[in-house]
XYZ file of N, CA and C in Angstrom:
801
model
N -18.446 40.877 -33.129
C -19.075 39.397 -32.955
C -18.351 38.125 -33.291
N -17.654 38.195 -34.531
C -16.823 37.311 -34.818
C -15.721 37.046 -33.873
N -15.068 38.238 -33.372
C -14.007 37.755 -32.453
C -14.430 37.463 -31.178
N -15.519 37.848 -30.833
C -15.991 37.509 -29.567
C -16.488 35.949 -29.491
N -16.935 35.317 -30.712
C -17.231 34.004 -30.739
C -15.912 33.056 -30.658
N -14.791 33.669 -31.386
C -13.607 33.050 -31.233
C -12.985 33.096 -29.914
N -13.055 34.095 -29.152
C -12.649 34.226 -27.859
C -13.357 33.187 -26.863
N -14.751 33.151 -27.160
C -15.581 32.094 -26.193
C -15.222 30.755 -26.520
N -14.929 30.403 -27.928
C -14.308 29.121 -28.230
C -12.901 28.733 -27.662
N -12.089 29.588 -27.675
C -10.833 29.333 -27.037
C -10.908 29.292 -25.397
N -11.948 30.129 -25.098
C -11.989 29.843 -23.524
C -12.502 28.659 -23.144
N -13.536 28.183 -23.989
C -14.141 26.890 -23.676
C -13.175 25.752 -23.707
N -12.461 25.863 -24.835
C -11.474 24.703 -25.137
C -10.259 24.682 -24.047
N -9.881 25.852 -23.524
C -8.759 25.918 -22.429
C -9.533 25.229 -21.121
N -10.703 25.625 -21.091
C -11.539 25.115 -19.880
C -11.525 23.382 -19.827
N -11.816 22.937 -21.112
C -11.849 21.594 -21.019
C -10.361 20.967 -21.067
N -9.446 21.413 -21.635
C -8.168 20.941 -21.467
C -7.802 21.092 -20.005
N -7.950 22.138 -19.273
C -7.806 22.195 -17.842
C -8.450 21.095 -17.132
N -9.609 20.985 -17.391
C -10.540 19.885 -16.843
C -9.897 18.594 -17.006
N -9.168 18.448 -18.141
C -8.745 17.128 -18.493
C -7.415 16.868 -17.780
N -6.670 17.993 -17.356
C -5.602 17.686 -16.436
C -5.781 16.977 -15.091
N -7.076 17.674 -14.581
C -7.535 16.946 -13.485
C -7.820 15.428 -13.493
N -8.592 15.180 -14.538
C -9.196 13.835 -14.767
C -7.960 12.833 -15.031
N -7.154 13.493 -16.020
C -5.817 12.594 -16.286
C -5.134 12.345 -15.030
N -4.988 13.358 -14.212
C -4.214 13.160 -13.119
C -4.755 12.106 -12.021
N -5.907 12.314 -11.935
C -6.573 11.101 -11.023
C -6.321 9.793 -11.610
N -6.562 9.683 -13.031
C -6.392 8.470 -13.536
C -5.001 7.770 -13.355
N -3.975 8.602 -13.370
C -2.461 8.502 -13.310
C -2.395 7.904 -11.891
N -2.875 8.724 -10.973
C -2.839 8.414 -9.629
C -3.232 7.032 -9.087
N -4.407 6.829 -9.724
C -5.248 5.479 -9.411
C -4.359 4.432 -10.016
N -3.571 4.566 -11.112
C -2.764 3.600 -11.807
C -1.396 3.383 -11.087
N -1.068 4.279 -10.028
C -0.003 4.197 -9.192
C 1.115 5.048 -9.791
N 0.886 5.950 -10.878
C 1.915 6.858 -11.387
C 1.985 8.124 -10.937
N 2.389 8.198 -9.602
C 2.270 9.326 -8.720
C 3.140 10.446 -9.157
N 4.206 10.319 -9.901
C 5.014 11.439 -10.428
C 4.096 12.200 -11.552
N 3.752 11.385 -12.363
C 2.840 11.932 -13.517
C 1.688 12.591 -12.980
N 1.093 12.121 -11.889
C -0.173 12.594 -11.524
C 0.266 13.953 -10.777
N 1.239 14.033 -9.991
C 1.527 15.520 -9.556
C 1.781 16.463 -10.307
N 2.351 15.979 -11.828
C 2.562 16.891 -12.905
C 1.214 17.512 -13.397
N 0.257 16.510 -13.517
C -0.987 16.909 -14.083
C -1.873 17.763 -13.023
N -1.782 17.368 -11.943
C -2.608 18.225 -10.847
C -1.983 19.416 -10.625
N -0.718 19.745 -10.852
C -0.177 20.999 -10.717
C -0.722 21.904 -11.997
N -0.733 21.239 -13.136
C -1.172 21.948 -14.284
C -2.632 22.383 -13.961
N -3.576 21.411 -13.452
C -4.882 21.899 -13.102
C -4.983 22.916 -12.119
N -4.204 23.072 -11.219
C -4.176 24.183 -10.262
C -3.953 25.297 -10.790
N -2.752 25.236 -11.675
C -2.392 26.657 -12.335
C -3.460 27.302 -13.200
N -4.318 26.222 -13.814
C -5.283 26.759 -14.549
C -6.590 26.935 -13.979
N -6.749 26.841 -12.525
C -7.748 27.120 -11.565
C -8.798 26.470 -11.989
N -8.646 25.034 -12.283
C -9.702 23.939 -12.366
C -9.618 23.160 -11.286
N -10.710 22.875 -10.576
C -10.860 21.724 -9.425
C -9.614 21.953 -8.675
N -9.548 23.151 -8.206
C -8.321 23.565 -7.280
C -8.297 22.657 -6.108
N -9.474 22.716 -5.394
C -9.412 21.884 -4.062
C -9.256 20.324 -4.244
N -9.846 19.801 -5.281
C -9.670 18.525 -5.363
C -8.175 18.040 -5.959
N -7.723 18.894 -6.991
C -6.287 18.730 -7.278
C -5.318 18.778 -6.125
N -5.635 19.835 -5.270
C -4.546 19.838 -4.019
C -4.680 18.650 -3.216
N -6.012 18.104 -3.040
C -6.106 16.960 -2.198
C -5.358 15.587 -2.785
N -5.544 15.506 -4.175
C -5.009 14.511 -4.811
C -3.419 14.595 -5.031
N -3.062 15.689 -5.191
C -1.664 16.046 -5.510
C -1.012 15.704 -3.970
N -1.738 16.021 -2.910
C -1.083 15.820 -1.419
C -1.162 14.381 -1.341
N -2.235 13.608 -1.818
C -2.125 12.018 -1.727
C -1.120 11.370 -2.542
N -0.796 12.017 -3.770
C 0.206 11.480 -4.792
C 1.583 11.750 -3.921
N 1.737 12.817 -3.392
C 2.979 13.263 -2.775
C 3.334 12.241 -1.646
N 2.130 12.119 -0.871
C 2.265 11.106 0.280
C 2.924 9.855 -0.100
N 2.394 9.393 -1.376
C 2.750 8.090 -1.874
C 4.273 7.927 -2.230
N 4.842 9.248 -2.527
C 6.197 9.424 -2.896
C 6.985 9.698 -1.601
N 6.402 9.801 -0.524
C 6.851 10.238 0.633
C 7.568 11.761 0.705
N 6.959 12.570 -0.337
C 7.067 14.053 -0.201
C 6.498 14.553 0.939
N 6.661 14.385 2.235
C 5.615 14.497 3.314
C 5.378 16.161 3.567
N 6.456 16.883 3.566
C 6.179 18.363 3.846
C 5.426 18.826 2.632
N 5.469 18.539 1.439
C 4.636 18.935 0.333
C 3.179 18.521 0.556
N 3.148 17.280 0.850
C 1.734 16.562 0.972
C 0.890 17.367 2.062
N 1.490 17.503 3.223
C 0.608 17.937 4.368
C 0.106 19.425 3.930
N 1.123 20.265 3.077
C 0.677 21.478 2.795
C -0.519 21.525 1.993
N -0.332 20.461 0.790
C -1.475 20.533 -0.143
C -2.768 19.937 0.622
N -2.844 19.026 1.447
C -4.058 18.573 2.047
C -4.498 19.559 3.076
N -3.718 19.966 3.778
C -4.348 21.378 4.509
C -4.937 22.537 3.532
N -4.189 22.833 2.485
C -4.752 23.848 1.659
C -6.107 23.396 1.078
N -6.213 22.338 0.749
C -7.398 21.703 0.161
C -8.493 21.865 1.375
N -8.308 21.316 2.422
C -9.177 21.418 3.681
C -9.505 22.784 3.894
N -8.718 23.783 3.968
C -8.946 25.278 4.146
C -9.948 25.772 3.259
N -9.902 25.213 1.909
C -10.576 25.840 0.648
C -12.177 25.058 0.765
N -12.473 24.061 1.501
C -13.857 23.665 1.667
C -14.165 23.738 3.118
N -15.445 24.319 3.141
C -16.004 24.451 4.599
C -16.528 23.222 5.078
N -16.787 22.221 4.233
C -17.105 20.927 4.575
C -16.051 19.918 3.990
N -15.259 19.196 4.592
C -14.263 18.381 4.078
C -14.948 17.190 3.822
N -14.379 16.439 2.541
C -15.058 15.183 2.158
C -14.237 13.899 2.952
N -14.983 12.823 2.956
C -14.570 11.525 3.591
C -13.276 11.286 3.005
N -13.086 11.631 1.574
C -11.864 11.223 0.895
C -10.563 12.017 1.339
N -10.827 13.397 1.677
C -9.637 14.060 2.202
C -9.283 13.347 3.618
N -10.236 13.117 4.476
C -9.711 12.427 5.651
C -9.021 11.118 5.464
N -9.326 10.342 4.451
C -8.773 9.244 4.131
C -7.368 9.418 3.781
N -7.051 10.573 3.040
C -5.840 10.897 2.640
C -5.098 11.292 3.705
N -5.578 12.133 4.688
C -4.868 12.434 5.938
C -4.536 11.221 6.689
N -5.482 10.224 6.740
C -5.177 9.021 7.500
C -3.957 8.172 6.779
N -3.771 8.170 5.389
C -2.706 7.453 4.889
C -1.445 8.260 5.187
N -1.428 9.569 5.166
C -0.433 10.407 5.293
C -0.006 10.174 6.865
N -0.613 10.183 7.802
C -0.172 9.869 9.201
C 0.240 8.486 9.449
N -0.481 7.544 8.753
C -0.138 6.062 8.650
C 1.359 5.854 8.152
N 1.795 6.630 7.203
C 2.993 6.438 6.497
C 4.065 7.114 7.404
N 3.551 8.135 8.224
C 4.379 9.010 9.140
C 4.664 8.220 10.422
N 3.775 7.175 10.629
C 3.808 6.456 11.772
C 3.247 7.286 13.044
N 2.432 8.040 12.657
C 1.558 8.775 13.729
C 0.305 8.140 13.763
N 0.286 6.989 14.429
C -0.978 6.137 14.366
C -2.316 6.726 15.063
N -2.096 7.331 15.945
C -3.126 8.019 16.587
C -3.965 8.922 15.970
N -3.212 9.999 15.058
C -3.795 10.636 14.239
C -4.220 10.003 13.027
N -3.476 8.901 12.472
C -4.143 8.333 11.356
C -5.420 7.468 11.838
N -5.656 7.008 12.914
C -6.912 6.196 13.424
C -8.032 7.414 13.570
N -7.687 8.596 14.021
C -8.665 9.536 13.978
C -9.334 9.840 12.682
N -8.452 10.003 11.817
C -8.638 10.537 10.280
C -9.453 9.142 9.657
N -9.108 8.098 9.796
C -9.987 7.065 9.095
C -11.237 6.976 9.849
N -11.222 7.117 11.058
C -12.673 7.009 11.821
C -13.461 8.109 11.225
N -12.839 9.238 10.931
C -13.745 10.433 10.617
C -14.147 10.308 8.999
N -13.378 9.490 8.262
C -13.607 9.132 6.731
C -14.783 8.231 6.794
N -14.847 7.260 7.805
C -15.871 6.224 7.880
C -17.158 6.777 8.351
N -16.925 7.721 9.272
C -18.163 8.470 9.678
C -18.981 9.117 8.726
N -18.171 9.729 7.614
C -18.652 10.545 6.594
C -19.277 9.670 5.388
N -18.663 8.511 5.247
C -19.071 7.515 4.223
C -18.839 6.091 4.697
N -19.888 5.537 5.222
C -19.661 4.030 5.774
C -19.562 3.126 4.647
N -19.422 3.511 3.277
C -19.296 2.556 2.308
C -18.025 2.597 1.654
N -17.087 3.440 2.300
C -15.693 3.598 1.595
C -14.788 2.367 2.222
N -14.617 1.443 1.352
C -13.755 0.244 1.627
C -12.338 0.376 2.047
N -11.889 1.498 1.351
C -10.337 1.756 1.639
C -10.138 2.422 2.990
N -11.067 2.986 3.628
C -11.092 3.624 4.814
C -10.951 2.496 5.970
N -11.766 1.501 5.774
C -11.761 0.307 6.607
C -10.460 -0.270 6.574
N -9.987 -0.568 5.276
C -8.520 -1.192 5.284
C -7.618 -0.263 6.031
N -7.648 1.041 5.815
C -6.633 1.771 6.483
C -6.744 1.601 7.987
N -8.052 1.609 8.610
C -8.104 1.362 9.922
C -7.600 0.048 10.469
N -7.893 -0.940 9.572
C -7.386 -2.167 9.991
C -5.816 -2.297 10.097
N -5.073 -1.557 9.219
C -3.753 -1.546 9.156
C -3.188 -0.886 10.649
N -3.900 0.137 10.961
C -3.653 0.704 12.205
C -3.973 -0.247 13.325
N -5.069 -0.797 13.495
C -5.342 -1.943 14.423
C -4.449 -3.149 14.535
N -3.642 -3.411 13.435
C -2.618 -4.400 13.295
C -1.352 -3.939 14.141
N -1.066 -2.526 13.815
C 0.020 -1.951 14.519
C -0.314 -2.009 16.038
N -1.502 -1.820 16.480
C -1.908 -1.845 17.926
C -2.027 -3.067 18.405
N -1.880 -4.243 17.656
C -1.947 -5.561 17.973
C -3.311 -6.063 18.255
N -4.302 -5.169 17.802
C -5.633 -5.651 17.759
C -6.023 -6.291 16.414
N -5.580 -7.724 16.331
C -5.621 -8.538 15.239
C -7.122 -8.864 15.048
N -7.992 -9.117 15.935
C -9.261 -9.254 15.679
C -10.096 -8.131 15.289
N -9.865 -7.009 15.699
C -10.520 -5.910 15.245
C -10.074 -5.663 13.755
N -8.863 -5.795 13.410
C -8.296 -5.633 12.192
C -8.955 -6.579 11.102
N -9.295 -7.717 11.588
C -10.067 -8.683 10.569
C -11.458 -8.223 10.622
N -12.117 -7.863 11.510
C -13.435 -7.281 11.495
C -13.414 -6.099 10.334
N -12.493 -5.145 10.624
C -12.489 -4.077 9.479
C -12.365 -4.616 8.063
N -11.468 -5.569 7.868
C -11.362 -6.041 6.548
C -12.431 -6.980 6.111
N -13.146 -7.526 6.828
C -14.449 -8.221 6.567
C -15.304 -7.165 5.889
N -15.425 -5.907 6.416
C -16.229 -4.985 6.014
C -15.739 -4.615 4.635
N -14.394 -4.354 4.604
C -13.798 -3.626 3.170
C -13.907 -4.740 2.161
N -13.820 -6.103 2.274
C -13.890 -7.165 1.342
C -15.455 -7.149 0.811
N -16.289 -6.947 1.888
C -17.823 -7.025 1.464
C -18.148 -5.974 0.628
N -17.647 -4.704 0.862
C -17.610 -3.524 0.058
C -16.988 -3.655 -1.393
N -15.801 -4.265 -1.285
C -15.087 -4.276 -2.656
C -14.243 -5.631 -2.645
N -14.821 -6.664 -3.201
C -14.193 -7.966 -3.168
C -12.967 -8.038 -4.088
N -12.645 -7.060 -4.839
C -11.782 -7.019 -5.857
C -10.334 -6.414 -5.551
N -10.110 -5.979 -4.437
C -8.871 -5.308 -4.062
C -7.887 -6.402 -3.181
N -6.853 -6.759 -3.860
C -5.919 -7.648 -3.281
C -5.469 -7.228 -2.184
N -5.139 -6.100 -1.713
C -4.670 -5.508 -0.567
C -5.479 -6.011 0.731
N -6.776 -5.896 0.464
C -7.749 -6.246 1.621
C -7.424 -7.637 1.985
N -7.374 -8.572 1.264
C -7.149 -9.929 1.540
C -5.846 -10.222 2.163
N -4.884 -9.497 1.676
C -3.501 -9.707 2.132
C -3.243 -9.100 3.732
N -4.053 -7.923 3.780
C -4.074 -7.331 5.266
C -4.678 -8.280 6.237
N -5.922 -8.875 5.854
C -6.756 -9.606 6.640
C -6.035 -11.056 6.947
N -5.211 -11.538 5.908
C -4.576 -12.628 5.917
C -3.388 -12.631 6.916
N -2.660 -11.178 6.901
C -1.552 -10.987 7.836
C -2.114 -11.070 9.259
N -3.426 -10.400 9.645
C -3.973 -10.521 10.976
C -4.239 -11.732 11.375
N -4.530 -12.725 10.451
C -4.833 -14.086 10.669
C -3.571 -14.881 10.996
N -2.654 -14.338 10.289
C -1.279 -15.016 10.491
C -0.778 -14.703 12.002
N -0.830 -13.471 12.402
C -0.464 -12.869 13.701
C -1.209 -13.786 14.656
N -2.481 -14.217 14.596
C -3.226 -15.087 15.521
C -3.159 -16.585 15.404
N -2.153 -16.806 14.592
C -1.781 -18.347 14.375
C -2.952 -19.127 13.731
N -3.769 -18.407 12.905
C -4.748 -18.910 12.107
C -4.123 -19.225 10.697
N -3.262 -20.063 10.456
C -2.234 -20.175 9.318
C -3.111 -20.596 8.195
N -4.026 -21.669 8.286
C -4.700 -22.117 7.174
C -5.643 -21.192 6.595
N -6.266 -20.439 7.588
C -7.206 -19.307 7.145
C -6.476 -18.120 6.410
N -5.348 -17.953 6.829
C -4.345 -16.657 6.386
C -4.113 -17.243 4.923
N -3.699 -18.543 4.847
C -3.249 -18.949 3.355
C -4.378 -18.831 2.507
N -5.589 -18.949 2.961
C -6.709 -18.840 2.008
C -6.880 -17.296 1.544
N -6.754 -16.443 2.457
C -6.748 -15.002 2.007
C -5.528 -14.590 1.134
N -4.381 -15.201 1.531
C -3.250 -14.883 0.528
C -3.373 -15.417 -0.733
N -4.105 -16.680 -0.888
C -4.423 -17.261 -2.250
C -5.298 -16.205 -2.893
N -6.247 -15.696 -2.196
C -7.325 -14.685 -2.847
C -6.622 -13.361 -3.485
N -5.701 -12.927 -2.521
C -4.908 -11.732 -3.017
C -4.122 -12.159 -4.048
N -3.409 -13.260 -4.243
C -2.489 -13.439 -5.121
C -3.147 -13.727 -6.573
N -4.321 -14.321 -6.292
C -5.205 -14.714 -7.773
C -5.613 -13.199 -8.297
N -5.824 -12.181 -7.560
C -6.118 -10.821 -8.007
C -5.058 -10.249 -8.539
N -3.920 -10.150 -7.702
C -2.743 -9.511 -8.239
C -1.520 -9.961 -7.598
N -0.758 -10.879 -8.312
C 0.405 -11.287 -7.631
C 1.534 -10.459 -7.404
N 1.911 -10.411 -6.009
C 3.122 -9.376 -5.801
C 3.835 -9.983 -4.622
N 5.198 -9.421 -4.580
C 6.049 -10.050 -3.675
C 5.519 -10.300 -2.238
N 4.999 -9.142 -1.850
C 4.750 -9.236 -0.307
C 3.692 -10.264 0.024
N 2.709 -10.539 -0.993
C 1.574 -11.689 -0.743
C 2.423 -13.088 -0.671
N 3.069 -13.159 -1.598
C 3.969 -14.448 -1.678
C 4.822 -14.782 -0.546
N 5.551 -13.678 -0.206
C 6.372 -13.586 1.262
C 5.416 -14.016 2.498
N 4.166 -13.482 2.526
C 3.205 -13.585 3.505
C 2.898 -15.175 3.721
N 2.476 -15.547 2.516
C 1.939 -16.883 2.282
C 3.202 -17.868 2.626
N 4.297 -17.661 2.174
C 5.420 -18.442 2.479
C 5.524 -18.508 3.995
N 5.667 -17.464 4.771
C 5.794 -17.477 6.158
C 4.612 -18.210 6.852
N 3.478 -18.399 6.193
C 2.308 -19.185 6.969
C 2.485 -20.516 6.637
N 3.092 -21.013 5.350
C 3.526 -22.426 5.197
C 4.690 -22.820 6.058
N 5.527 -21.730 6.242
C 6.781 -22.156 7.100
C 6.321 -22.381 8.491
N 5.264 -21.588 9.047
C 4.834 -21.750 10.372
C 4.135 -23.236 10.580
N 3.705 -23.699 9.454
C 3.114 -25.004 9.465
C 4.003 -26.152 9.145
N 5.407 -25.704 9.091
C 6.532 -26.691 8.931
C 6.388 -27.578 7.409
N 5.646 -26.601 6.317
C 5.606 -27.059 5.152
C 6.578 -26.282 4.345
N 7.786 -26.815 4.390
C 9.014 -26.014 3.967
C 9.165 -26.055 2.532
N 8.724 -27.014 1.725
C 8.859 -26.996 0.313
C 7.882 -25.931 -0.156
N 6.596 -25.854 0.333
C 5.901 -24.755 -0.049
C 6.332 -23.269 0.335
N 6.741 -23.182 1.450
C 7.379 -22.012 1.830
C 8.524 -21.545 0.873
N 9.408 -22.398 0.827
C 10.700 -22.050 -0.241
C 10.124 -21.624 -1.606
N 8.972 -22.529 -2.102
C 8.547 -22.045 -3.512
C 7.880 -20.512 -3.269
N 7.092 -20.209 -2.384
C 6.661 -18.937 -2.273
C 7.591 -17.676 -1.793
N 8.790 -18.071 -1.142
C 9.895 -17.197 -0.870
C 10.456 -16.816 -2.076
N 10.832 -17.891 -2.949
C 11.382 -17.878 -4.173
C 10.704 -17.121 -5.044
N 9.425 -17.181 -5.227
C 8.660 -15.985 -6.058
C 8.609 -14.719 -5.675
N 8.643 -14.519 -4.258
C 8.704 -13.258 -3.665
C 10.130 -12.498 -3.976
N 11.243 -13.404 -3.835
C 12.481 -12.883 -4.378
C 12.544 -12.690 -5.850
N 12.203 -13.322 -6.625
C 12.057 -13.250 -8.128
C 11.442 -11.802 -8.453
N 10.118 -11.462 -7.644
C 9.600 -10.203 -7.894
C 10.244 -8.984 -7.276
N 10.929 -9.286 -5.997
C 11.702 -8.309 -5.484
C 12.924 -8.841 -4.886
N 14.058 -8.560 -5.755
C 15.250 -9.407 -5.296
C 16.081 -8.821 -4.299
N 15.463 -7.489 -3.708
C 16.154 -6.762 -2.667
C 15.492 -7.177 -1.143
N 14.669 -8.128 -1.151
C 13.992 -8.572 0.064
C 14.741 -9.488 0.809
N 15.918 -8.930 1.567
C 16.777 -9.619 2.210
C 16.245 -10.376 3.508
N 14.962 -9.930 4.090
C 14.355 -10.907 5.176
C 13.940 -11.977 4.619
N 13.257 -12.156 3.335
C 12.773 -13.072 2.799
C 13.834 -14.010 2.374
N 15.009 -13.631 1.858
C 16.033 -14.398 1.497
C 16.654 -15.238 2.792
N 16.545 -14.663 3.939
C 17.056 -15.151 5.188
C 15.960 -16.080 5.728
N 14.713 -15.904 5.598
C 13.653 -16.958 5.825
C 13.781 -18.289 4.928
N 14.100 -18.062 3.524
C 14.244 -19.057 2.902
C 15.574 -19.741 3.122
N 16.622 -19.275 3.668
C 17.773 -19.918 4.053
C 17.418 -20.824 5.177
N 16.605 -20.367 6.151
C 16.244 -21.180 7.257
C 15.392 -22.329 6.846
N 14.391 -22.091 5.911
C 13.524 -23.139 5.289
C 14.472 -24.030 4.683
N 15.408 -23.822 4.054
C 16.342 -24.818 3.178
C 16.890 -25.565 4.487
N 17.609 -24.954 5.257
C 18.295 -25.579 6.304
C 17.549 -26.638 7.076
N 16.235 -26.278 7.454
C 15.247 -27.110 8.244
C 14.802 -28.405 7.236
N 15.010 -28.143 5.841
C 14.704 -29.303 4.895
C 16.049 -29.979 4.432
N 16.964 -29.808 5.271
C 18.246 -30.592 5.064
C 18.856 -30.201 3.644
N 18.674 -28.887 3.007
C 19.309 -28.577 1.834
C 20.549 -27.449 2.064
N 21.472 -28.002 2.749
C 22.416 -27.003 3.430
C 23.166 -26.234 2.463
N 23.392 -26.819 1.257
C 24.240 -25.899 0.195
C 23.504 -24.611 -0.258
N 22.105 -24.955 -0.365
C 21.235 -23.759 -0.820
C 21.074 -22.908 0.433
N 21.002 -23.377 1.537
C 20.868 -22.430 2.762
C 22.128 -21.585 3.051
N 23.323 -22.213 2.791
C 24.392 -21.635 2.933
C 24.468 -20.389 1.904
N 24.117 -20.562 0.688
C 24.122 -19.606 -0.402
C 23.196 -18.414 -0.016
N 22.025 -18.789 0.618
C 21.095 -17.564 0.975
C 21.747 -16.773 2.132
N 22.187 -17.736 3.067
C 22.968 -16.833 4.212
C 24.031 -15.764 3.936
N 24.925 -16.430 2.873
C 26.017 -15.558 2.496
C 25.385 -14.536 1.697
N 24.338 -14.682 0.882
C 23.594 -13.498 0.278
C 23.374 -12.561 1.089
N 22.677 -12.970 2.223
C 22.081 -11.961 3.195
C 23.223 -11.105 3.766
N 24.305 -11.664 3.944
C 25.500 -10.859 4.625
C 25.979 -9.880 3.553
N 26.097 -10.284 2.135
C 26.351 -9.240 1.086
C 25.482 -8.183 1.073
N 24.147 -8.297 1.435
C 23.129 -7.234 1.257
C 23.101 -6.744 2.560
N 24.004 -6.661 3.539
C 23.972 -5.984 4.804
C 23.309 -6.499 6.104
N 22.851 -7.812 6.035
C 22.223 -8.513 7.066
C 23.345 -8.654 8.140
N 23.039 -8.414 9.467
C 23.952 -8.556 10.543
C 24.541 -9.855 10.561
N 25.914 -9.988 10.372
C 26.568 -11.360 10.288
C 26.561 -12.080 11.609
N 26.240 -11.399 12.725
C 26.394 -12.055 14.089
C 25.058 -12.801 14.279
N 24.020 -12.523 13.656
C 22.734 -13.262 13.668
C 22.819 -14.436 12.768
N 23.906 -14.716 12.138
C 23.837 -15.678 11.202
C 24.940 -16.699 11.595
N 25.828 -16.487 12.534
C 27.081 -17.100 12.800
C 26.582 -18.714 13.049
N 25.671 -18.893 13.755
C 25.330 -20.345 14.158
C 24.856 -21.005 12.764
N 24.145 -20.473 11.964
C 23.631 -20.936 10.748
C 24.819 -21.270 9.800
N 25.603 -20.326 9.779
C 26.856 -20.434 8.869
C 27.704 -21.730 9.387
N 27.655 -21.795 10.617
C 28.724 -22.926 11.153
C 27.968 -24.387 10.820
N 26.549 -24.319 10.810
C 25.926 -25.651 10.720
C 25.657 -25.996 9.127
N 25.763 -24.939 8.293
C 25.335 -25.120 6.779
C 26.619 -24.978 5.992
N 27.518 -24.236 6.400
C 28.560 -23.893 5.197
C 29.981 -24.670 5.626
N 29.879 -25.362 6.599
C 31.285 -26.163 7.010
C 31.050 -27.621 6.456
């Protein structure tokens, strides 16, 4: 009886630790630590706890790291284990196909996810991204309106909606969305997008300021350095424009596209 109790306790503790692998893995995934998440989900699978969900989330984490062959295997394995797949699995399929640029399949899966859970904000955001690719900017805004209504605290939703408005030349409305996105979580992409909106409004000083912040957060954004160079040129700051254009060339930007700018600013 004594040994039986010990075995039971050990079994119970092992089960708790295994369960903890899944919960910790999901936490790491949500925090953007995909490599650590994969490690933890693998341990959960090895311990036969939350196998289907662990496969699904591991596939999502692998997608984030562009381990596409591993990701689709895990997502398919998760789907095969469940007779009724969840909205979240279809959402992860949607993300997978979006990053693979198979937009038709991505749209099908985001639509399926929404049909299973009309309150899943991220699926509307995913579908909005597809509509932007398809140049349906009005439809993209409509989806982001729903996403933001469901979850007003995700900076990505405002950035995506702002970008759609930018494409429709609604620059001031776009800036308002980029402001909201940056207020929640300042990131290089949002500063670059807001800078482009200011650039389109010929407000070159604000454009330069935002482009500079984007470059500070991500020094490898050659396209943003190029745009800042043009903004410098248009505001008659030729020395700074020349510096940016030469930096672009150092980073591999096609020199032939800069010939005229180089002649006008660097001589």
